[in-house]
Amino acid sequence: MERTGFTYDFPRDSLLSVGDLNPLDVQMIFERARHHFDAARHNEENTRTLAGLTQIHLFFENSTRTQASFEIAARRLGADVVNFIPGNASISKGESLNDTALTLAAMRSDILVVRHRAAGAAAHFARVTGVPTINAGDGAHEHPTQALLDAFTLARRWGGIGGKRILIVGDILHSRVARSNISLLNLLHADVRLCGPATLLPADADRWGVSVFHDIDEALEGCDAVMALRIQKERMTGKLTPSDREFATLWGLTHQRLERAAQDCLIMHPGPINRGVEIDEALADDLDRTVILEQVESGVAVRSAILELVTGRAPNQSIADMRTHDVDDRRDEA
Ligand code: NCD
């Protein structure tokens, strides 16, 4: 079939959930992110695709990697970035979230990047303001750009995700990173496994299209990548969790434990890491195994791509020119 000239426009003006994306959207994000990743590695001059746009960051929860990488991505592409600091803002004088949102929209901002402890907060900002909004983490619900940068990191390494066995280990219950990753990895036809203390696994996890394990050594069998997650103590009300020491003994990743995984199994972590708890020191520093800093590097590239796509500033991309391997369904071959 003649495909040349057939184009596909990224159809969203916000990115709130992985569930908003289809495989072609993911392909477009990866394709553009690959351009930014290579350009940064080769110190190429940036295209000023976001010139003239104002991006407002509303981080009501702490952030290091996510906020910095959104800011670096936006500035490199020529946008102006305003960091709204909740503690200094009128919220602390009693202004409601709605009024804050409407005030910022009245300043003609072009992009909002929102992190908040409440599930649905970014969607709420998008609805109230009508401004393209990116969810940078809403409570324990979703963190779509993290999942995209994780999958992009793996797709760059492997060429594709379909059929790969990926284990997510730790506090699944409170993790927005786990939720977004599970949706995205399922969309890309990976074989997803979950493992962790019973109290930190959602009761209905076996209905999420994943395999659930309690024993890490069993779970690691044949894995191509393992994603370790921090215990989100800030989201816990009761004492659901084992001590750090107990967690490290029963679920912590070590070189020895990885012997059951695939030989070149990759170790991932969204950060921040608690060394000696989720991953032991030696493994965390083993650059043949861990791709944790590469995830950070991918974060800038993937967020650059997303900012361009949600604002309609990405160069036209012809489907015929896109590589298809990231979204190939390899389940039958695996
Ligand atoms: C994660 C988050 O904030 O959800 N971190 C991140 O965005 N890189 C995970 C975490 O805080 O443990």
PDB file of C-alpha atoms in Angstrom, residues 167 169-170 216 220 225-231 244-245 247-258 265-287 289-293 295:
ATOM      1  CA  LEU A 167       9.110  -6.480  36.716  1.00  0.00           C
ATOM      2  CA  VAL A 169       8.875  -4.100  42.491  1.00  0.00           C
ATOM      3  CA  GLY A 170       8.066  -2.248  45.705  1.00  0.00           C
ATOM      4  CA  ILE A 216      11.062 -11.634  44.386  1.00  0.00           C
ATOM      5  CA  LEU A 220      12.838 -12.090  38.664  1.00  0.00           C
ATOM      6  CA  ALA A 225      14.204  -5.137  33.110  1.00  0.00           C
ATOM      7  CA  VAL A 226      13.337  -4.428  36.736  1.00  0.00           C
ATOM      8  CA  MET A 227      11.882  -1.164  37.904  1.00  0.00           C
ATOM      9  CA  ALA A 228      12.369  -0.560  41.627  1.00  0.00           C
ATOM     10  CA  LEU A 229      10.006   1.823  43.427  1.00  0.00           C
ATOM     11  CA  ARG A 230      10.432   3.869  46.563  1.00  0.00           C
ATOM     12  CA  ILE A 231       8.121   3.218  49.508  1.00  0.00           C
ATOM     13  CA  ASP A 244      13.609  -0.494  55.545  1.00  0.00           C
ATOM     14  CA  ARG A 245      15.824  -3.319  56.666  1.00  0.00           C
ATOM     15  CA  PHE A 247      12.234  -4.537  52.834  1.00  0.00           C
ATOM     16  CA  ALA A 248      15.878  -4.642  51.711  1.00  0.00           C
ATOM     17  CA  THR A 249      16.206  -8.259  52.839  1.00  0.00           C
ATOM     18  CA  LEU A 250      13.005  -9.499  51.243  1.00  0.00           C
ATOM     19  CA  TRP A 251      12.597  -7.302  48.138  1.00  0.00           C
ATOM     20  CA  GLY A 252      15.790  -5.252  47.695  1.00  0.00           C
ATOM     21  CA  LEU A 253      17.693  -5.722  44.430  1.00  0.00           C
ATOM     22  CA  THR A 254      21.247  -7.071  44.562  1.00  0.00           C
ATOM     23  CA  HIS A 255      23.658  -8.576  42.044  1.00  0.00           C
ATOM     24  CA  GLN A 256      23.093 -11.971  43.581  1.00  0.00           C
ATOM     25  CA  ARG A 257      19.340 -11.761  43.221  1.00  0.00           C
ATOM     26  CA  LEU A 258      19.645 -10.795  39.581  1.00  0.00           C
ATOM     27  CA  CYS A 265      18.616  -7.341  32.649  1.00  0.00           C
ATOM     28  CA  LEU A 266      18.383  -3.550  33.094  1.00  0.00           C
ATOM     29  CA  ILE A 267      17.772  -1.875  36.472  1.00  0.00           C
ATOM     30  CA  MET A 268      15.504   1.152  36.551  1.00  0.00           C
ATOM     31  CA  HIS A 269      14.275   3.547  39.219  1.00  0.00           C
ATOM     32  CA  PRO A 270      12.291   6.771  38.793  1.00  0.00           C
ATOM     33  CA  GLY A 271      14.204   8.350  41.683  1.00  0.00           C
ATOM     34  CA  PRO A 272      14.658   9.430  44.362  1.00  0.00           C
ATOM     35  CA  ILE A 273      16.443   6.209  45.419  1.00  0.00           C
ATOM     36  CA  ASN A 274      16.860   5.066  48.973  1.00  0.00           C
ATOM     37  CA  ARG A 275      20.199   3.344  48.595  1.00  0.00           C
ATOM     38  CA  GLY A 276      20.444   0.114  50.522  1.00  0.00           C
ATOM     39  CA  VAL A 277      16.649  -0.250  50.579  1.00  0.00           C
ATOM     40  CA  GLU A 278      15.221  -0.688  47.040  1.00  0.00           C
ATOM     41  CA  ILE A 279      18.649  -1.252  45.453  1.00  0.00           C
ATOM     42  CA  ASP A 280      21.916  -2.018  47.214  1.00  0.00           C
ATOM     43  CA  GLU A 281      24.862   0.362  46.826  1.00  0.00           C
ATOM     44  CA  ALA A 282      26.951  -1.837  44.554  1.00  0.00           C
ATOM     45  CA  LEU A 283      24.121  -2.458  42.101  1.00  0.00           C
ATOM     46  CA  ALA A 284      22.982   1.177  42.118  1.00  0.00           C
ATOM     47  CA  ASP A 285      26.479   2.198  41.002  1.00  0.00           C
ATOM     48  CA  ASP A 286      26.921  -0.586  38.440  1.00  0.00           C
ATOM     49  CA  LEU A 287      26.655   1.306  35.165  1.00  0.00           C
ATOM     50  CA  ARG A 289      23.258  -2.683  34.783  1.00  0.00           C
ATOM     51  CA  THR A 290      21.480   0.489  35.837  1.00  0.00           C
ATOM     52  CA  VAL A 291      19.935   2.959  33.429  1.00  0.00           C
ATOM     53  CA  ILE A 292      18.767   5.337  36.139  1.00  0.00           C
ATOM     54  CA  LEU A 293      20.687   8.359  34.853  1.00  0.00           C
ATOM     55  CA  GLN A 295      16.115   7.669  32.437  1.00  0.00           C
TER      56      GLN A 295
END
